[in-house]
């Protein structure tokens, strides 16, 4: 096992993106969607905030090997900065006894440096599938220089950790490593793809299912949980369209959102109201209304009771 890398600070700053990455892998796994990493769609367990060196997430595949994931929503190509820290985690994970079939993944978004999302990603993909001699013979200098720079950085990290510099071990680390471009932030392209995939697999309320996955992954990260994916899939199957009418609790679950850990401000109220049958200004029945909370004079425009809302003009609706 690797040493605890002290993930507390990263949890507070990157937990949202980390949870979305986990939710994406869980959603694609539940829906049987094939990934770049062989066998990832058949992962059996997912672990959050582990005490391994690569500590954000890990997925155990059915063959027994592991996919270790470090999630960084944005990162620059700097071998003296955060990228060096990621490499240090990769080097320490390898030193702790990583299996030959394991994967080391840097998950990031298109907000990261293009040298990470394009150049580094390409260099690692080509190096992984090429013999060393042919790689350095055939690849452009810009690509081969990236691998040389990474080799040098890993050798330095080995020495700093009290281990001998070993280029063959550095190459083994690099051949296990990949950059995954996962734009799963709010309204990003891969979040939209996840919603389409969830809907295509029979989940009627795809937005709610996706939101529930993210909320659960946030909680799993906070409590450092390991989750069996088959059990999670069985639990989420109750949210498929064919089951919604027969399971009232499933609907309740999807409507429940925990705000206590979120930090946000708002100047609007969005309310679900019941318009009475005798209304002459609005059609009767349930209606979602959005109001500005404050007027131009900074006075509140709405008065709430335990069951009703009253507007400034005296009209009242049942909440």
Short mmCIF file of N, CA and C in Angstrom, two decimals, residues 116-208:
data_model
loop_
_atom_site.label_atom_id
_atom_site.label_comp_id
_atom_site.label_asym_id
_atom_site.label_seq_id
_atom_site.Cartn_x
_atom_site.Cartn_y
_atom_site.Cartn_z
N UNK A 116 -0.89 19.75 -21.87
CA UNK A 116 -1.30 18.56 -21.13
C UNK A 116 -2.36 17.79 -21.91
N UNK A 117 -3.42 18.49 -22.33
CA UNK A 117 -4.55 17.81 -22.96
C UNK A 117 -4.26 17.30 -24.37
N UNK A 118 -3.27 17.91 -25.03
CA UNK A 118 -2.94 17.49 -26.39
C UNK A 118 -1.56 16.84 -26.46
N UNK A 119 -0.51 17.60 -26.14
CA UNK A 119 0.85 17.11 -26.34
C UNK A 119 1.18 15.94 -25.40
N UNK A 120 0.95 16.13 -24.10
CA UNK A 120 1.27 15.08 -23.13
C UNK A 120 0.41 13.85 -23.39
N UNK A 121 -0.87 14.07 -23.63
CA UNK A 121 -1.78 12.95 -23.89
C UNK A 121 -1.32 12.15 -25.10
N UNK A 122 -0.96 12.85 -26.18
CA UNK A 122 -0.51 12.18 -27.40
C UNK A 122 0.81 11.45 -27.17
N UNK A 123 1.76 12.10 -26.50
CA UNK A 123 3.07 11.50 -26.29
C UNK A 123 2.95 10.20 -25.49
N UNK A 124 2.14 10.20 -24.44
CA UNK A 124 1.97 8.99 -23.63
C UNK A 124 1.29 7.88 -24.42
N UNK A 125 0.29 8.23 -25.22
CA UNK A 125 -0.42 7.22 -26.01
C UNK A 125 0.51 6.56 -27.04
N UNK A 126 1.35 7.37 -27.68
CA UNK A 126 2.26 6.82 -28.70
C UNK A 126 3.37 6.01 -28.03
N UNK A 127 3.93 6.52 -26.94
CA UNK A 127 5.02 5.83 -26.27
C UNK A 127 4.56 4.48 -25.73
N UNK A 128 3.30 4.43 -25.26
CA UNK A 128 2.77 3.19 -24.69
C UNK A 128 2.75 2.06 -25.73
N UNK A 129 2.48 2.40 -26.96
CA UNK A 129 2.30 1.37 -27.99
C UNK A 129 3.51 1.19 -28.90
N UNK A 130 4.60 1.90 -28.62
CA UNK A 130 5.77 1.85 -29.50
C UNK A 130 7.00 1.31 -28.79
N UNK A 131 7.80 0.49 -29.46
CA UNK A 131 9.13 0.15 -28.90
C UNK A 131 9.95 1.42 -28.76
N UNK A 132 10.83 1.43 -27.78
CA UNK A 132 11.59 2.64 -27.46
C UNK A 132 12.39 3.15 -28.66
N UNK A 133 13.14 2.26 -29.32
CA UNK A 133 14.00 2.71 -30.42
C UNK A 133 13.19 3.36 -31.53
N UNK A 134 12.09 2.72 -31.91
CA UNK A 134 11.25 3.23 -33.00
C UNK A 134 10.58 4.54 -32.60
N UNK A 135 10.21 4.65 -31.31
CA UNK A 135 9.56 5.87 -30.85
C UNK A 135 10.49 7.06 -31.02
N UNK A 136 11.72 6.95 -30.52
CA UNK A 136 12.65 8.08 -30.59
C UNK A 136 13.18 8.28 -32.01
N UNK A 137 13.09 7.26 -32.86
CA UNK A 137 13.52 7.41 -34.24
C UNK A 137 12.47 8.13 -35.08
N UNK A 138 11.20 7.82 -34.86
CA UNK A 138 10.15 8.24 -35.78
C UNK A 138 9.33 9.44 -35.32
N UNK A 139 9.28 9.70 -34.01
CA UNK A 139 8.39 10.76 -33.54
C UNK A 139 9.03 12.14 -33.65
N UNK A 140 8.20 13.17 -33.83
CA UNK A 140 8.74 14.54 -33.88
C UNK A 140 9.44 14.89 -32.57
N UNK A 141 10.36 15.82 -32.65
CA UNK A 141 11.15 16.20 -31.48
C UNK A 141 10.26 16.68 -30.34
N UNK A 142 9.18 17.40 -30.66
CA UNK A 142 8.29 17.93 -29.62
C UNK A 142 7.67 16.80 -28.81
N UNK A 143 7.36 15.69 -29.47
CA UNK A 143 6.76 14.54 -28.78
C UNK A 143 7.82 13.78 -27.99
N UNK A 144 8.94 13.49 -28.62
CA UNK A 144 9.99 12.72 -27.94
C UNK A 144 10.59 13.50 -26.77
N UNK A 145 10.65 14.84 -26.89
CA UNK A 145 11.19 15.65 -25.79
C UNK A 145 10.31 15.56 -24.55
N UNK A 146 9.00 15.43 -24.73
CA UNK A 146 8.11 15.30 -23.57
C UNK A 146 8.45 14.03 -22.78
N UNK A 147 8.64 12.92 -23.48
CA UNK A 147 8.98 11.66 -22.81
C UNK A 147 10.34 11.77 -22.12
N UNK A 148 11.30 12.41 -22.78
CA UNK A 148 12.62 12.60 -22.16
C UNK A 148 12.51 13.44 -20.88
N UNK A 149 11.69 14.50 -20.94
CA UNK A 149 11.51 15.36 -19.77
C UNK A 149 10.83 14.59 -18.64
N UNK A 150 9.83 13.76 -18.97
CA UNK A 150 9.15 12.97 -17.94
C UNK A 150 10.09 11.94 -17.33
N UNK A 151 10.90 11.31 -18.17
CA UNK A 151 11.90 10.35 -17.67
C UNK A 151 12.82 11.02 -16.65
N UNK A 152 13.30 12.20 -17.02
CA UNK A 152 14.23 12.93 -16.15
C UNK A 152 13.55 13.29 -14.83
N UNK A 153 12.30 13.76 -14.91
CA UNK A 153 11.58 14.14 -13.69
C UNK A 153 11.35 12.94 -12.78
N UNK A 154 11.00 11.79 -13.36
CA UNK A 154 10.77 10.59 -12.55
C UNK A 154 12.06 10.11 -11.91
N UNK A 155 13.17 10.20 -12.66
CA UNK A 155 14.47 9.82 -12.08
C UNK A 155 14.80 10.69 -10.88
N UNK A 156 14.54 11.99 -10.99
CA UNK A 156 14.77 12.90 -9.86
C UNK A 156 13.88 12.53 -8.68
N UNK A 157 12.64 12.19 -8.96
CA UNK A 157 11.70 11.82 -7.89
C UNK A 157 12.13 10.52 -7.20
N UNK A 158 12.66 9.59 -7.98
CA UNK A 158 13.15 8.34 -7.40
C UNK A 158 14.28 8.62 -6.40
N UNK A 159 15.21 9.48 -6.80
CA UNK A 159 16.34 9.83 -5.93
C UNK A 159 15.84 10.58 -4.69
N UNK A 160 14.91 11.52 -4.89
CA UNK A 160 14.37 12.28 -3.76
C UNK A 160 13.68 11.36 -2.74
N UNK A 161 13.09 10.26 -3.23
CA UNK A 161 12.41 9.32 -2.35
C UNK A 161 13.37 8.29 -1.75
N UNK A 162 14.66 8.41 -2.06
CA UNK A 162 15.65 7.48 -1.51
C UNK A 162 15.76 6.19 -2.28
N UNK A 163 15.27 6.23 -3.54
CA UNK A 163 15.36 5.04 -4.40
C UNK A 163 16.34 5.33 -5.53
N UNK A 164 17.01 4.32 -6.07
CA UNK A 164 17.95 4.57 -7.17
C UNK A 164 17.21 4.96 -8.45
N UNK A 165 17.82 5.87 -9.20
CA UNK A 165 17.24 6.25 -10.48
C UNK A 165 17.25 5.04 -11.41
N UNK A 166 16.10 4.73 -11.99
CA UNK A 166 15.97 3.52 -12.81
C UNK A 166 15.13 3.88 -14.03
N UNK A 167 15.78 4.04 -15.20
CA UNK A 167 15.06 4.46 -16.40
C UNK A 167 14.05 3.41 -16.84
N UNK A 168 14.39 2.13 -16.70
CA UNK A 168 13.44 1.09 -17.11
C UNK A 168 12.17 1.14 -16.27
N UNK A 169 12.32 1.46 -14.99
CA UNK A 169 11.16 1.60 -14.12
C UNK A 169 10.38 2.87 -14.49
N UNK A 170 11.10 3.93 -14.84
CA UNK A 170 10.44 5.16 -15.28
C UNK A 170 9.62 4.90 -16.53
N UNK A 171 10.19 4.13 -17.48
CA UNK A 171 9.45 3.82 -18.70
C UNK A 171 8.22 2.96 -18.41
N UNK A 172 8.34 2.05 -17.45
CA UNK A 172 7.20 1.23 -17.07
C UNK A 172 6.07 2.11 -16.52
N UNK A 173 6.43 3.12 -15.71
CA UNK A 173 5.44 4.06 -15.19
C UNK A 173 4.77 4.81 -16.33
N UNK A 174 5.57 5.30 -17.28
CA UNK A 174 5.02 6.08 -18.38
C UNK A 174 4.12 5.24 -19.29
N UNK A 175 4.46 3.96 -19.46
CA UNK A 175 3.61 3.11 -20.30
C UNK A 175 2.30 2.74 -19.62
N UNK A 176 2.24 2.90 -18.29
CA UNK A 176 0.99 2.69 -17.56
C UNK A 176 0.14 3.96 -17.49
N UNK A 177 0.73 5.10 -17.86
CA UNK A 177 0.11 6.39 -17.59
C UNK A 177 -0.66 6.89 -18.80
N UNK A 178 -1.74 7.62 -18.51
CA UNK A 178 -2.50 8.26 -19.59
C UNK A 178 -3.19 9.51 -19.06
N UNK A 179 -3.47 10.41 -19.99
CA UNK A 179 -4.28 11.60 -19.69
C UNK A 179 -5.66 11.36 -20.26
N UNK A 180 -6.68 11.46 -19.41
CA UNK A 180 -8.07 11.33 -19.84
C UNK A 180 -8.71 12.70 -19.84
N UNK A 181 -9.21 13.13 -20.98
CA UNK A 181 -9.88 14.42 -21.10
C UNK A 181 -11.36 14.21 -20.79
N UNK A 182 -11.75 14.59 -19.58
CA UNK A 182 -13.12 14.33 -19.10
C UNK A 182 -13.81 15.66 -18.78
N UNK A 183 -14.49 16.21 -19.76
CA UNK A 183 -15.24 17.45 -19.57
C UNK A 183 -16.62 17.11 -19.01
N UNK A 184 -16.65 16.85 -17.71
CA UNK A 184 -17.89 16.43 -17.05
C UNK A 184 -18.40 17.51 -16.09
N UNK A 185 -17.87 18.72 -16.21
CA UNK A 185 -18.36 19.80 -15.37
C UNK A 185 -19.74 20.24 -15.84
N UNK A 186 -20.37 21.11 -15.07
CA UNK A 186 -21.75 21.51 -15.36
C UNK A 186 -21.91 22.02 -16.78
N UNK A 187 -22.79 21.37 -17.54
CA UNK A 187 -23.14 21.73 -18.92
C UNK A 187 -22.01 21.49 -19.91
N UNK A 188 -20.96 20.82 -19.50
CA UNK A 188 -19.87 20.51 -20.42
C UNK A 188 -20.28 19.35 -21.34
N UNK A 189 -19.50 19.16 -22.40
CA UNK A 189 -19.91 18.25 -23.46
C UNK A 189 -20.05 16.80 -22.97
N UNK A 190 -19.15 16.36 -22.10
CA UNK A 190 -19.21 14.97 -21.66
C UNK A 190 -20.32 14.75 -20.63
N UNK A 191 -20.69 15.80 -19.91
CA UNK A 191 -21.86 15.69 -19.04
C UNK A 191 -23.10 15.47 -19.89
N UNK A 192 -23.22 16.22 -20.99
CA UNK A 192 -24.34 16.04 -21.90
C UNK A 192 -24.37 14.62 -22.46
N UNK A 193 -23.19 14.10 -22.83
CA UNK A 193 -23.11 12.74 -23.35
C UNK A 193 -23.55 11.72 -22.29
N UNK A 194 -23.16 11.97 -21.03
CA UNK A 194 -23.56 11.07 -19.95
C UNK A 194 -25.07 11.07 -19.78
N UNK A 195 -25.69 12.24 -19.88
CA UNK A 195 -27.14 12.34 -19.75
C UNK A 195 -27.85 11.58 -20.88
N UNK A 196 -27.31 11.71 -22.09
CA UNK A 196 -27.89 10.98 -23.23
C UNK A 196 -27.76 9.47 -23.02
N UNK A 197 -26.59 9.04 -22.54
CA UNK A 197 -26.35 7.62 -22.31
C UNK A 197 -27.28 7.08 -21.22
N UNK A 198 -27.44 7.84 -20.14
CA UNK A 198 -28.34 7.42 -19.06
C UNK A 198 -29.76 7.29 -19.57
N UNK A 199 -30.20 8.27 -20.34
CA UNK A 199 -31.56 8.24 -20.89
C UNK A 199 -31.74 7.06 -21.85
N UNK A 200 -30.72 6.82 -22.69
CA UNK A 200 -30.81 5.74 -23.67
C UNK A 200 -30.87 4.36 -23.03
N UNK A 201 -30.46 4.28 -21.76
CA UNK A 201 -30.48 3.00 -21.06
C UNK A 201 -31.69 2.86 -20.14
N UNK A 202 -32.74 3.63 -20.44
CA UNK A 202 -34.03 3.41 -19.79
C UNK A 202 -34.31 4.23 -18.57
N UNK A 203 -33.41 5.16 -18.21
CA UNK A 203 -33.68 6.02 -17.07
C UNK A 203 -34.46 7.24 -17.54
N UNK A 204 -35.69 7.38 -17.06
CA UNK A 204 -36.53 8.48 -17.53
C UNK A 204 -36.03 9.83 -17.10
N UNK A 205 -35.72 9.99 -15.81
CA UNK A 205 -35.26 11.28 -15.28
C UNK A 205 -33.74 11.31 -15.27
N UNK A 206 -33.14 11.43 -16.45
CA UNK A 206 -31.68 11.31 -16.56
C UNK A 206 -30.96 12.41 -15.77
N UNK A 207 -31.49 13.64 -15.77
CA UNK A 207 -30.88 14.72 -15.00
C UNK A 207 -30.84 14.37 -13.51
N UNK A 208 -31.95 13.83 -13.01
CA UNK A 208 -32.04 13.50 -11.59
C UNK A 208 -31.11 12.34 -11.24
#
